mmCIF file of C-alpha atoms in Angstrom:
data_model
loop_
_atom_site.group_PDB
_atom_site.id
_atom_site.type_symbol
_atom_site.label_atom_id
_atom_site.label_comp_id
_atom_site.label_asym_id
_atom_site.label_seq_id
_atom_site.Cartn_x
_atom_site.Cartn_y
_atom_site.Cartn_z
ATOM 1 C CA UNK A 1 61.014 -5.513 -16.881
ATOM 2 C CA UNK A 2 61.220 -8.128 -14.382
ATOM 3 C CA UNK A 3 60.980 -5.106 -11.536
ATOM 4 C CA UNK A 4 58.121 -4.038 -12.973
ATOM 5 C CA UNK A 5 56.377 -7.435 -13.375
ATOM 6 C CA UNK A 6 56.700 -7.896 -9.746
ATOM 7 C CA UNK A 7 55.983 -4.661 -8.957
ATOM 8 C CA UNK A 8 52.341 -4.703 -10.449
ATOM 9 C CA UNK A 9 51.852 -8.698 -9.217
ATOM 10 C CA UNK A 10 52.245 -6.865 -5.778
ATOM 11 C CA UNK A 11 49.970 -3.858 -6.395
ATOM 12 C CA UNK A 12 47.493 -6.751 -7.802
ATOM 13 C CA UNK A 13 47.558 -8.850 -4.959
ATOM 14 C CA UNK A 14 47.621 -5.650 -2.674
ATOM 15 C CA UNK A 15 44.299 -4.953 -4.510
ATOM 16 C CA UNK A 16 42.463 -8.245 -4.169
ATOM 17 C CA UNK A 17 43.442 -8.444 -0.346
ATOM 18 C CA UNK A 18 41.430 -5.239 -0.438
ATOM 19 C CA UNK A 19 38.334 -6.259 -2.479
ATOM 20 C CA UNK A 20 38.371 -9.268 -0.013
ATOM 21 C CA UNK A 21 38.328 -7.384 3.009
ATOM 22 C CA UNK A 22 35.579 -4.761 1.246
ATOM 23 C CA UNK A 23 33.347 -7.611 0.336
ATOM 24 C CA UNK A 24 33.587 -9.294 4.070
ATOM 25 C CA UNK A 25 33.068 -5.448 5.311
ATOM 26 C CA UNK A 26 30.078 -5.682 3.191
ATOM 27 C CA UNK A 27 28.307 -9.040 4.042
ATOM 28 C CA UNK A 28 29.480 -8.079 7.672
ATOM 29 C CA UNK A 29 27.462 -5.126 7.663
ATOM 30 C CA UNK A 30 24.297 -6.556 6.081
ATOM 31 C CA UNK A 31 24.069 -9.355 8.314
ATOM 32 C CA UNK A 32 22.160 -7.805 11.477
ATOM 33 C CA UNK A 33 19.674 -6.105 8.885
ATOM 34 C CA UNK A 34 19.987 -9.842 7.056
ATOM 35 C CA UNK A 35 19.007 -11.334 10.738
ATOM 36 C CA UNK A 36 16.074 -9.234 11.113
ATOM 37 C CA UNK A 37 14.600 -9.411 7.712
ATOM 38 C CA UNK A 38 14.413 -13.408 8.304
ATOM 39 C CA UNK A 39 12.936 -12.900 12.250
ATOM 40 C CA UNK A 40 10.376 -10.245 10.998
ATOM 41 C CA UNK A 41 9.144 -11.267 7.563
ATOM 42 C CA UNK A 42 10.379 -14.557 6.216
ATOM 43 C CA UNK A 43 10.170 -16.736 9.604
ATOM 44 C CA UNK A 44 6.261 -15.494 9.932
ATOM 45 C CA UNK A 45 5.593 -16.379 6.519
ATOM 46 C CA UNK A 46 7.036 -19.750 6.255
ATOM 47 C CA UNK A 47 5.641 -20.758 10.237
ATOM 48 C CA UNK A 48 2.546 -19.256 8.936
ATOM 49 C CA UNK A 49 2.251 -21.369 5.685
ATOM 50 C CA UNK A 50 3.404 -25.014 7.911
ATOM 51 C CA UNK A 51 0.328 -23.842 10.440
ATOM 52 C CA UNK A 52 -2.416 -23.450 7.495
ATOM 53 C CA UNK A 53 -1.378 -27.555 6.500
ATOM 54 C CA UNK A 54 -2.278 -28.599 10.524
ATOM 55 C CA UNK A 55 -5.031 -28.575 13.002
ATOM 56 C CA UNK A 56 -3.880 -26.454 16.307
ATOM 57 C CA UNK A 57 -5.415 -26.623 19.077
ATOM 58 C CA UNK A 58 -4.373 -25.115 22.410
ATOM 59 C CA UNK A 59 -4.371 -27.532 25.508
ATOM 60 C CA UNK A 60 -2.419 -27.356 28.952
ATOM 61 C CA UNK A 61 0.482 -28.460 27.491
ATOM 62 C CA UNK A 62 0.721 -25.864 24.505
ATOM 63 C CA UNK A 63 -0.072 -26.244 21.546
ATOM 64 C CA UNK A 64 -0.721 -29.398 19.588
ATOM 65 C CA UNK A 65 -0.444 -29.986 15.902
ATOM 66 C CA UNK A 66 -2.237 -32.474 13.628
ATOM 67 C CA UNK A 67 -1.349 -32.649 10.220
ATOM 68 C CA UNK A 68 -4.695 -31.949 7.970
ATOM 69 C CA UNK A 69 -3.134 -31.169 4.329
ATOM 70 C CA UNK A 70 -5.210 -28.577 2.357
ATOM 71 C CA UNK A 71 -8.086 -29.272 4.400
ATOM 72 C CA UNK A 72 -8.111 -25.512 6.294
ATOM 73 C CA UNK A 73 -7.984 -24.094 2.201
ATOM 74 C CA UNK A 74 -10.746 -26.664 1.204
ATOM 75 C CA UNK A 75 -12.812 -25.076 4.501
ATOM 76 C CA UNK A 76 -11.780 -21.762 3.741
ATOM 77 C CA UNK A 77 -12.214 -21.849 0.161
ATOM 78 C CA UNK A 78 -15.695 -23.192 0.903
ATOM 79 C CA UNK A 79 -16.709 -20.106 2.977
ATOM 80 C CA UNK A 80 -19.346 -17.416 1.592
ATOM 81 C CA UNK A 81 -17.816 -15.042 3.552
ATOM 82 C CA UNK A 82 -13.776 -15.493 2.214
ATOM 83 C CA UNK A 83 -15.225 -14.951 -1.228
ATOM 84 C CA UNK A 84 -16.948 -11.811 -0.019
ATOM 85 C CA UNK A 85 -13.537 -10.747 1.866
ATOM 86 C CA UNK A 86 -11.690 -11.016 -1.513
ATOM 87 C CA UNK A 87 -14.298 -9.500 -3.622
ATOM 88 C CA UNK A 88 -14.569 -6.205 -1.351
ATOM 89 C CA UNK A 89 -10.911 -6.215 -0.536
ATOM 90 C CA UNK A 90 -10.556 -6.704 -4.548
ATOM 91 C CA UNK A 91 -13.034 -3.366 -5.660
ATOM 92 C CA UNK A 92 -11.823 -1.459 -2.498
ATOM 93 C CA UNK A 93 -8.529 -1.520 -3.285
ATOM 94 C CA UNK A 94 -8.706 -0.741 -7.217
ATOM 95 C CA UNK A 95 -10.689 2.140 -6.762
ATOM 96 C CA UNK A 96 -9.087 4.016 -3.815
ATOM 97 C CA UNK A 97 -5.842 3.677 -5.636
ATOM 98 C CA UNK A 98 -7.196 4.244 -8.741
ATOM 99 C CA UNK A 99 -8.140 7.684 -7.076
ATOM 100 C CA UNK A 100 -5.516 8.092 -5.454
ATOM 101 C CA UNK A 101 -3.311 8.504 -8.311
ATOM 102 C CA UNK A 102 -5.420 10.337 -10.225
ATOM 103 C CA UNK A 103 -5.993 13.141 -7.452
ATOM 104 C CA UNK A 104 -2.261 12.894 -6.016
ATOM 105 C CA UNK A 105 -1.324 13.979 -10.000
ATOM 106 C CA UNK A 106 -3.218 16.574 -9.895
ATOM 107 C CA UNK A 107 -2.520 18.137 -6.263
ATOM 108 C CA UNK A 108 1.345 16.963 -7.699
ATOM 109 C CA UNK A 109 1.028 19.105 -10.689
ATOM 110 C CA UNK A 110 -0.183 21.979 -8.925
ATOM 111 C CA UNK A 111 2.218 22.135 -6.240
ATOM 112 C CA UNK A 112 4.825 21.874 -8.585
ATOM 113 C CA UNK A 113 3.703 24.743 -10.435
ATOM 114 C CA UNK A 114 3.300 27.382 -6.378
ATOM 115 C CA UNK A 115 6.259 29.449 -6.862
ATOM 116 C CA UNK A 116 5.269 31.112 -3.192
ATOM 117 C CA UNK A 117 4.067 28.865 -0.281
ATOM 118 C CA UNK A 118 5.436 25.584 -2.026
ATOM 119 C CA UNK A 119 6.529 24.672 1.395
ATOM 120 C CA UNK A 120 3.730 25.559 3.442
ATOM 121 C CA UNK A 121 1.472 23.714 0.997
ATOM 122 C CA UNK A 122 3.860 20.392 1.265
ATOM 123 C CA UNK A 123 3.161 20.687 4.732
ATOM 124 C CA UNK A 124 -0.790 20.937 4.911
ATOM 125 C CA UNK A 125 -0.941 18.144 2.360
ATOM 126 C CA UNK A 126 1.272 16.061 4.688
ATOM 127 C CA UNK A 127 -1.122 16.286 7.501
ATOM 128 C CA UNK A 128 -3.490 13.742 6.973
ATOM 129 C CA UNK A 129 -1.013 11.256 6.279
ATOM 130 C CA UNK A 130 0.949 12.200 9.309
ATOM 131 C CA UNK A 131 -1.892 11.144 11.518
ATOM 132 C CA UNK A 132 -2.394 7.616 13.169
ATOM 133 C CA UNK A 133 -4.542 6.015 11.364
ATOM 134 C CA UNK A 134 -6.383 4.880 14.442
ATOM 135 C CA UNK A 135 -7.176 8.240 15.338
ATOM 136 C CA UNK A 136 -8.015 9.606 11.754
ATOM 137 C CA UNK A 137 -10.612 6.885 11.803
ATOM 138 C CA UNK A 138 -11.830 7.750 15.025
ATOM 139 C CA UNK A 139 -12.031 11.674 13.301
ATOM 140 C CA UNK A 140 -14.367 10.220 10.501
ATOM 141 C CA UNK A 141 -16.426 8.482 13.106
ATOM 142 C CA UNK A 142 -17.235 12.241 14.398
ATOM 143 C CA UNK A 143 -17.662 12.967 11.210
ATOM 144 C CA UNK A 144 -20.139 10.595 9.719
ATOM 145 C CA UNK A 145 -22.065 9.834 12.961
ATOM 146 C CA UNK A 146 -25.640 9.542 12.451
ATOM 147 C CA UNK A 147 -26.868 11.685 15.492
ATOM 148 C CA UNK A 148 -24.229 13.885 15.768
ATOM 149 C CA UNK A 149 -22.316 13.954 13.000
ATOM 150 C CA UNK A 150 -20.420 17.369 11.564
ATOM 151 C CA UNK A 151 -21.200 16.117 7.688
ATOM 152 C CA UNK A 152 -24.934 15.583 8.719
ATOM 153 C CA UNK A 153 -25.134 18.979 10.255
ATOM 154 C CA UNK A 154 -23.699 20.516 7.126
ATOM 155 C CA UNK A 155 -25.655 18.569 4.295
ATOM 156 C CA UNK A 156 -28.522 19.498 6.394
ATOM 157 C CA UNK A 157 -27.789 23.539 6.420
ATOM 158 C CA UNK A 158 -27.500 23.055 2.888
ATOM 159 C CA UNK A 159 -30.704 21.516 2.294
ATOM 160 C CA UNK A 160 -29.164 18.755 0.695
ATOM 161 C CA UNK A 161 -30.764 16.199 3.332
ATOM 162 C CA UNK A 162 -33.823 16.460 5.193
ATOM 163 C CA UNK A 163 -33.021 13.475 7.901
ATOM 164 C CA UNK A 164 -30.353 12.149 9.981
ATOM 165 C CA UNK A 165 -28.030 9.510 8.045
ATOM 166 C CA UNK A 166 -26.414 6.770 9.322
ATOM 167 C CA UNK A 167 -23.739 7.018 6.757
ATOM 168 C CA UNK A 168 -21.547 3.973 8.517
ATOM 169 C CA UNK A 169 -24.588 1.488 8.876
ATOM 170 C CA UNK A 170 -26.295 1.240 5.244
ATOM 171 C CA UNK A 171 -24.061 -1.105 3.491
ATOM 172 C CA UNK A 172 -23.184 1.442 0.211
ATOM 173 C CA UNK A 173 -22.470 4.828 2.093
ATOM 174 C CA UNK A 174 -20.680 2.443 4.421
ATOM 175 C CA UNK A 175 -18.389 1.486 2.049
ATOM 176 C CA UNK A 176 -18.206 4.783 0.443
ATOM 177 C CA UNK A 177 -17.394 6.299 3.945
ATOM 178 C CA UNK A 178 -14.618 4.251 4.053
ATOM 179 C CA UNK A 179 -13.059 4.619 0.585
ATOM 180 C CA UNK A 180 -13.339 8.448 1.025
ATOM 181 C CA UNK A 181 -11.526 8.178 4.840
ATOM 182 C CA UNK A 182 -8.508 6.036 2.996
ATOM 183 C CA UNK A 183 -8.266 8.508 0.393
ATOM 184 C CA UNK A 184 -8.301 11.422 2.593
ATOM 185 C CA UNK A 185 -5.555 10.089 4.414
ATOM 186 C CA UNK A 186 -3.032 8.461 1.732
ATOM 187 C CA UNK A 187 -3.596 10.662 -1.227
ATOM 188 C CA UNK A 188 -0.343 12.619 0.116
ATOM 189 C CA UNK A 189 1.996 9.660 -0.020
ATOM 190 C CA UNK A 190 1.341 9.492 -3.381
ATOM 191 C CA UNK A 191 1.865 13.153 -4.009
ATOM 192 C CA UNK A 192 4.907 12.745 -2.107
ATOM 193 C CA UNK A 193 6.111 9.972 -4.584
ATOM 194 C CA UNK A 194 4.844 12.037 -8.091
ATOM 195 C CA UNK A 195 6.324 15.342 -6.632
ATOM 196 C CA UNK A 196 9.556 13.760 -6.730
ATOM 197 C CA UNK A 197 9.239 12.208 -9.518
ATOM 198 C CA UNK A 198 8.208 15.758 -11.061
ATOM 199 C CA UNK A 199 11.497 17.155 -9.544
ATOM 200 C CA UNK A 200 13.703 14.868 -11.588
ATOM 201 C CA UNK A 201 12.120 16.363 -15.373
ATOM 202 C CA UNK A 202 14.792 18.417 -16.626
ATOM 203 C CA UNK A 203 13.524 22.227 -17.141
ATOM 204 C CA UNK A 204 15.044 22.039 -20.615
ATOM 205 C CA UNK A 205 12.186 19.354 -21.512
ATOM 206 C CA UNK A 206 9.846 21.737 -21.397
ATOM 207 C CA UNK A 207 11.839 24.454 -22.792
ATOM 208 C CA UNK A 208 11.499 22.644 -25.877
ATOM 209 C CA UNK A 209 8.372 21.787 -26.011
ATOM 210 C CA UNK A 210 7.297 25.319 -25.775
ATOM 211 C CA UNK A 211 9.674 26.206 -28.304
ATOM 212 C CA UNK A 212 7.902 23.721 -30.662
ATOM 213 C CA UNK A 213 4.331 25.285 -30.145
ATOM 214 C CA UNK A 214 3.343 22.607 -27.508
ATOM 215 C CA UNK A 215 0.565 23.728 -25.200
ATOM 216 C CA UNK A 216 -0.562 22.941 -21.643
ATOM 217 C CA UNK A 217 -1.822 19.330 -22.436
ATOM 218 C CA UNK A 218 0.104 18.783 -24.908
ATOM 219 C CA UNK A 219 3.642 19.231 -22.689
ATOM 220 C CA UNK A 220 2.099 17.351 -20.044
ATOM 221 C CA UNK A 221 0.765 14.634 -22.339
ATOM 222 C CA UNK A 222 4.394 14.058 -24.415
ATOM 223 C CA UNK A 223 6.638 15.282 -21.707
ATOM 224 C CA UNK A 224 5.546 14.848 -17.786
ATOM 225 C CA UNK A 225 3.475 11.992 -18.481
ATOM 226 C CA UNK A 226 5.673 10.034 -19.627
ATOM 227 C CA UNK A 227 9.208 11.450 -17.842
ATOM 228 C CA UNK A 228 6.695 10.634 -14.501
ATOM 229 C CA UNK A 229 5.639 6.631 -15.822
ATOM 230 C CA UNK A 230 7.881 5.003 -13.402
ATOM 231 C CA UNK A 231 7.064 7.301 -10.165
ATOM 232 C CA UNK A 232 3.357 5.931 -10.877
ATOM 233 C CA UNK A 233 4.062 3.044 -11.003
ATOM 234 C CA UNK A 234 5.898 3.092 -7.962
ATOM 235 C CA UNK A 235 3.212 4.761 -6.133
ATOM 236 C CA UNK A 236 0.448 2.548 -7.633
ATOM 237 C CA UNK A 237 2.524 -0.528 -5.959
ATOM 238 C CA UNK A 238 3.016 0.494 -2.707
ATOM 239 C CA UNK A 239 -1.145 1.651 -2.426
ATOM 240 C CA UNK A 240 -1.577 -1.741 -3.902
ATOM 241 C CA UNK A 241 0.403 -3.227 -0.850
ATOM 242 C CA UNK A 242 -0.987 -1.173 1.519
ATOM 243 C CA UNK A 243 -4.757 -1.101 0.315
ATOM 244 C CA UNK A 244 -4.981 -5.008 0.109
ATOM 245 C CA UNK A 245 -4.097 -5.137 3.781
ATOM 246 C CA UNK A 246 -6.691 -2.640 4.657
ATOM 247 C CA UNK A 247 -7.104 -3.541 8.598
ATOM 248 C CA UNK A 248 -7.429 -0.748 11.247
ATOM 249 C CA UNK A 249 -9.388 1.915 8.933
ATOM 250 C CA UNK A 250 -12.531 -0.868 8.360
ATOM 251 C CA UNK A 251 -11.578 -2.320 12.201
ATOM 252 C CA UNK A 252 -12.159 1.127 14.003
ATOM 253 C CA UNK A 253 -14.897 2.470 11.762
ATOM 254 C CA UNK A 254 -17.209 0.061 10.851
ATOM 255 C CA UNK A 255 -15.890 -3.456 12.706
ATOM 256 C CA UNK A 256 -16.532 -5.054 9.656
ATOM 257 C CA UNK A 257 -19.966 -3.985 9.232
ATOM 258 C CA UNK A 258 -23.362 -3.547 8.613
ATOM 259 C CA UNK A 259 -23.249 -7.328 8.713
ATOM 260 C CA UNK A 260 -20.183 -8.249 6.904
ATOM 261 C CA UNK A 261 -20.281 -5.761 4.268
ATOM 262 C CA UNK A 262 -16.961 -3.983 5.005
ATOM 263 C CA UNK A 263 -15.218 -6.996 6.285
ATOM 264 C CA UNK A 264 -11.857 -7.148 4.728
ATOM 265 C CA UNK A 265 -8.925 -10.328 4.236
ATOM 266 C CA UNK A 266 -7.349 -9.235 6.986
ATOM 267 C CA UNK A 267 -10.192 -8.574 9.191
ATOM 268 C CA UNK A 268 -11.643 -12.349 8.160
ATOM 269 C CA UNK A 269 -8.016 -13.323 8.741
ATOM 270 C CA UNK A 270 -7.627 -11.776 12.714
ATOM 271 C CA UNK A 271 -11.163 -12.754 13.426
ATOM 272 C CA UNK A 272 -10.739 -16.558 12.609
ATOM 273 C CA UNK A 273 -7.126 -16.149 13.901
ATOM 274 C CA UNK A 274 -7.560 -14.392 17.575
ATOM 275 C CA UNK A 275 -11.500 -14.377 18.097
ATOM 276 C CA UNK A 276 -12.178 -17.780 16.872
ATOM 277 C CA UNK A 277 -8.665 -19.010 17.463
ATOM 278 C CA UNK A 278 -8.976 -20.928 14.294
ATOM 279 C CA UNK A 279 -5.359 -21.059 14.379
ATOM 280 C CA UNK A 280 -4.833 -23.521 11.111
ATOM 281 C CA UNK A 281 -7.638 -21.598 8.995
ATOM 282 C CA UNK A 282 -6.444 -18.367 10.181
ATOM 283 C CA UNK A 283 -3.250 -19.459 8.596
ATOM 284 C CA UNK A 284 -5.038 -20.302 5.567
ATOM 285 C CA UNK A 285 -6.003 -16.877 5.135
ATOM 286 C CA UNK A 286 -3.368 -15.637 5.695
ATOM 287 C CA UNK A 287 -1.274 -17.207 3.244
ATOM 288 C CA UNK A 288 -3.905 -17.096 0.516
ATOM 289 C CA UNK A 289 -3.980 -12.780 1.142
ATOM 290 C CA UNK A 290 -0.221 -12.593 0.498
ATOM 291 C CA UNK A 291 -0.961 -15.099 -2.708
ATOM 292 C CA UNK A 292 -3.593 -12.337 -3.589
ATOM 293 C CA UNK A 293 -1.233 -9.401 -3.080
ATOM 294 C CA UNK A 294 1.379 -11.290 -4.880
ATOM 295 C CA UNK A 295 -1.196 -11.421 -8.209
ATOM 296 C CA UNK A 296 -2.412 -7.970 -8.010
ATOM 297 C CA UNK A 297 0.986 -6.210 -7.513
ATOM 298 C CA UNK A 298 2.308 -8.979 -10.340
ATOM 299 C CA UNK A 299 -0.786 -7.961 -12.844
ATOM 300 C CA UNK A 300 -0.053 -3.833 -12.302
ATOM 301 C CA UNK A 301 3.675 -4.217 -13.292
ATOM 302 C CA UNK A 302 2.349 -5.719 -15.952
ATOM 303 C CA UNK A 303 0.186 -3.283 -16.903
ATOM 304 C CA UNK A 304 2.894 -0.609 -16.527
ATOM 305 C CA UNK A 305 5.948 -2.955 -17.848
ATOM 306 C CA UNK A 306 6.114 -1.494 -20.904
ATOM 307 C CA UNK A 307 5.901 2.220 -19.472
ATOM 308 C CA UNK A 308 8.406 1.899 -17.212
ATOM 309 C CA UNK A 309 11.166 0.501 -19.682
ATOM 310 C CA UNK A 310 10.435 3.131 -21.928
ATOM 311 C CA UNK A 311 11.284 5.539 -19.583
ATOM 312 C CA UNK A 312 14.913 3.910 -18.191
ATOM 313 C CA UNK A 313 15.951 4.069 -21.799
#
């Protein structure tokens, strides 16, 4: 008994040595992506936040800090045009993703269900999304030009329009223009997202469902829909991310314009930042975007909370 005790104290000891060597393996091995995590993301933020409390200003000698408080956000907050920034960034944002989803579900859906050219159809979907988005703006510049322009010369075969339409400077088709160009191009990330999520329903699901009568809507509505919760949601977070930074679409297209009618946070943000070099208010803007994105992505979970537990259970 006593050989045996000993025996397994060895084999235990043997095994913690090797947890403890696994576990510095581990943290030695997350470190350099630990590193660059805090250089790339958390160093910018925190820099950023200490700049929107001071006054910068660049002399001879560098830079040269003056603590002001909250006076950049009382200035900024104070602005016409930040509350315009947020309010178009706000609308923009819910209804290209809203679209989004809705149309990457359905070009999802119908992928899913192309027994020949599945894989040629992934492809072309891909496309836009594959493309720069510098140069798929300049594309829809071609496009909606008002002397030029390919969907002027079309409308205008048609009938549909008599005159030449400066689609990019009347403040409405402007913003149209642009919510149509971002959905264009990142429709297929979401598709990419619900496809996959549309992968992972088991066959037998539906095999069921038919076998208790169930028709078309009726499998999707009690079996995809909610087997394919948390892949929206997923989706509808990362456009949410990616549409409340809206920079370079707006920035190539329309610079912001006619007037200030397309001018997004993070256009006001690098225009007081770099043009202006409003260093502290810049800052301010900044900070108070990612407070913004923060809310909005905070407020969807919410809204899909209670889908997305159902489905883990």
């Amino acid at each position: 008994m006593a050989m045996e005790a000993a025996s397994t104290s060895k084999k235990e000891r043997r095994s913690g040595i090797l947890q403890r060597t696994d576990v510095r393996a581990g943290w030695g091995l997350l470190t350099p992506a630990g590193i660059v995590i805090l250089a790339v993301t958390i160093f910018p933020i925190i820099y950023s936040l200490f700049m929107s409390f001071n006054n910068i200003q660049l002399t001879t000698n560098g830079f040269q800090f003056t603590f002001t408080g909250l006076q950049n956000y009382k200035d900024v907050y104070s602005a016409p045009l930040f509350w315009h920034s947020v309010g178009f960034t706000i609308y923009y944002s819910v209804i290209t993703v809203a679209v989004e989803l809705f149309f990457g579900l359905l070009i999802a859906l119908a992928i899913q269900n192309v027994e020949r050219l599945k894989s040629i159809s992934i492809i072309v979907m891909l496309i836009p999304w594959a493309l720069i988005t510098v140069i798929s703006a300049q594309m829809w510049g071609y496009i909606y030009n008002g002397v030029y322009g390919v969907l002027n010369a079309i409308l205008q075969g048609l009938h549909i329009i008599h005159t030449q339409v400066n689609w990019l400077g009347q403040p409405f088709t402007a913003v149209v223009s642009l919510m149509i160009a971002d959905i264009w191009k990142t429709t297929p990330f979401v598709v990419i997202i619900l496809l996959s999520g549309l992968q992972m329903i088991p066959k037998d699901y539906y095999e069921a469902a038919l076998i208790d009568g169930a028709n078309a809507w009726q499998s999707f509505w009690n079996v995809t829909f909610p087997q394919l919760r948390g892949s929206i949601a997923l989706a509808g977070l990362f456009r949410i991310l990616q549409a409340f930074g809206i920079f370079d679409l707006p920035f190539v297209l329309t610079q912001g314009g006619p007037g200030t009618t397309t001018t997004s946070l993070a256009m006001l943000g690098e225009e007081t930042l770099f043009t202006n070099l409003h260093f502290g208010l810049g800052a301010a803007v900044a900070i108070s975007t990612v407070i913004l994105i923060l809310g909005a992505c905070l407020i969807f979970l919410s809204a899909f909370r209670g889908m997305v537990g159902e489905e883990a259970q």
